[in-house]
Amino acid sequence: MEMSFRKLPDNQHEILVRRDRGPHVRLPAQPAGPSMPHDLVHAVVETALGVDDGFWGATARGATFQGFELVTPGRHRRSGVKVLRRGGDAVMDAELRVAWAYRAWSGLPIEGRGVGSAPLDAEALARTGARPDAAARRWAAVPVGGELVWRWGVDGWPGSLVWISPA
């Protein structure tokens, strides 16, 4: 599966997902966030932690998430809802782990009153290492109209994040 994160004007981005076994989906224009798109953070952290059943793994298996739409309208033979029914707990677990890693990377508190228990230990946080920094730098360097392409399950970090200039 290939995910293309295209930078749009006004701190927006869109994502095109080309699946190995269709259907291809896209996420229309969304805010990119303060440093990079949230779903790019998922790709970085899930790859670093070896999570293959989180958001992007479920997407590769055909899951459909709110906001994403089919590129070519038609009947979705492999129901994305069924994929989520089978793997929803793992997707939610990945969401918590990614949010925690992003929180730590952003310098927000990861311990103390009101923070809750950590879904990642120090070793797991260390595995994410400087990867969010590298992804944020690569995203910042992409010009409006350009894109970053991530080949899920094919390339290892950092080769999986390729900058493509605008056409």
GROMACS .gro file of N, CA, C and O in nm, residues 50 55 59 68 76 78 101-102 115 120 129 141 159 167:
model
   56
   50GLY      N    1   0.676  -0.140   1.518
   50GLY     CA    2   0.642  -0.268   1.457
   50GLY      C    3   0.494  -0.301   1.466
   50GLY      O    4   0.456  -0.419   1.466
   55PHE      N    5  -0.378   0.164   1.276
   55PHE     CA    6  -0.452   0.240   1.176
   55PHE      C    7  -0.411   0.203   1.034
   55PHE      O    8  -0.495   0.169   0.950
   59THR      N    9  -0.600  -0.019   0.748
   59THR     CA   10  -0.630   0.044   0.620
   59THR      C   11  -0.582  -0.044   0.505
   59THR      O   12  -0.652  -0.064   0.406
   68PHE      N   13  -1.254   0.935   0.500
   68PHE     CA   14  -1.196   0.881   0.379
   68PHE      C   15  -1.309   0.847   0.281
   68PHE      O   16  -1.417   0.806   0.321
   76HIS      N   17  -1.799  -0.147  -0.257
   76HIS     CA   18  -1.681  -0.188  -0.181
   76HIS      C   19  -1.705  -0.332  -0.139
   76HIS      O   20  -1.771  -0.359  -0.041
   78ARG      N   21  -1.517  -0.564  -0.017
   78ARG     CA   22  -1.459  -0.611   0.110
   78ARG      C   23  -1.488  -0.506   0.214
   78ARG      O   24  -1.419  -0.407   0.226
  101ALA      N   25   0.328   0.862   2.210
  101ALA     CA   26   0.460   0.891   2.152
  101ALA      C   27   0.465   1.035   2.100
  101ALA      O   28   0.565   1.105   2.120
  102TYR      N   29   0.356   1.080   2.038
  102TYR     CA   30   0.352   1.217   1.988
  102TYR      C   31   0.356   1.316   2.104
  102TYR      O   32   0.423   1.418   2.098
  115VAL      N   33  -0.250   1.255   3.398
  115VAL     CA   34  -0.196   1.206   3.272
  115VAL      C   35  -0.238   1.062   3.245
  115VAL      O   36  -0.259   1.023   3.132
  120LEU      N   37   0.300   0.316   2.660
  120LEU     CA   38   0.432   0.281   2.609
  120LEU      C   39   0.533   0.289   2.722
  120LEU      O   40   0.531   0.383   2.800
  129GLY      N   41   1.251   0.712   1.884
  129GLY     CA   42   1.370   0.793   1.868
  129GLY      C   43   1.348   0.927   1.801
  129GLY      O   44   1.253   0.999   1.830
  141ALA      N   45   0.987   2.059   0.459
  141ALA     CA   46   1.060   2.088   0.336
  141ALA      C   47   0.976   2.069   0.210
  141ALA      O   48   1.016   2.112   0.103
  159GLY      N   49   1.376   0.500   0.437
  159GLY     CA   50   1.351   0.488   0.295
  159GLY      C   51   1.205   0.490   0.257
  159GLY      O   52   1.170   0.511   0.142
  167ALA      N   53   0.411   1.847  -0.962
  167ALA     CA   54   0.420   1.822  -1.107
  167ALA      C   55   0.430   1.949  -1.187
  167ALA      O   56   0.390   2.053  -1.149
   0.00000   0.00000   0.00000
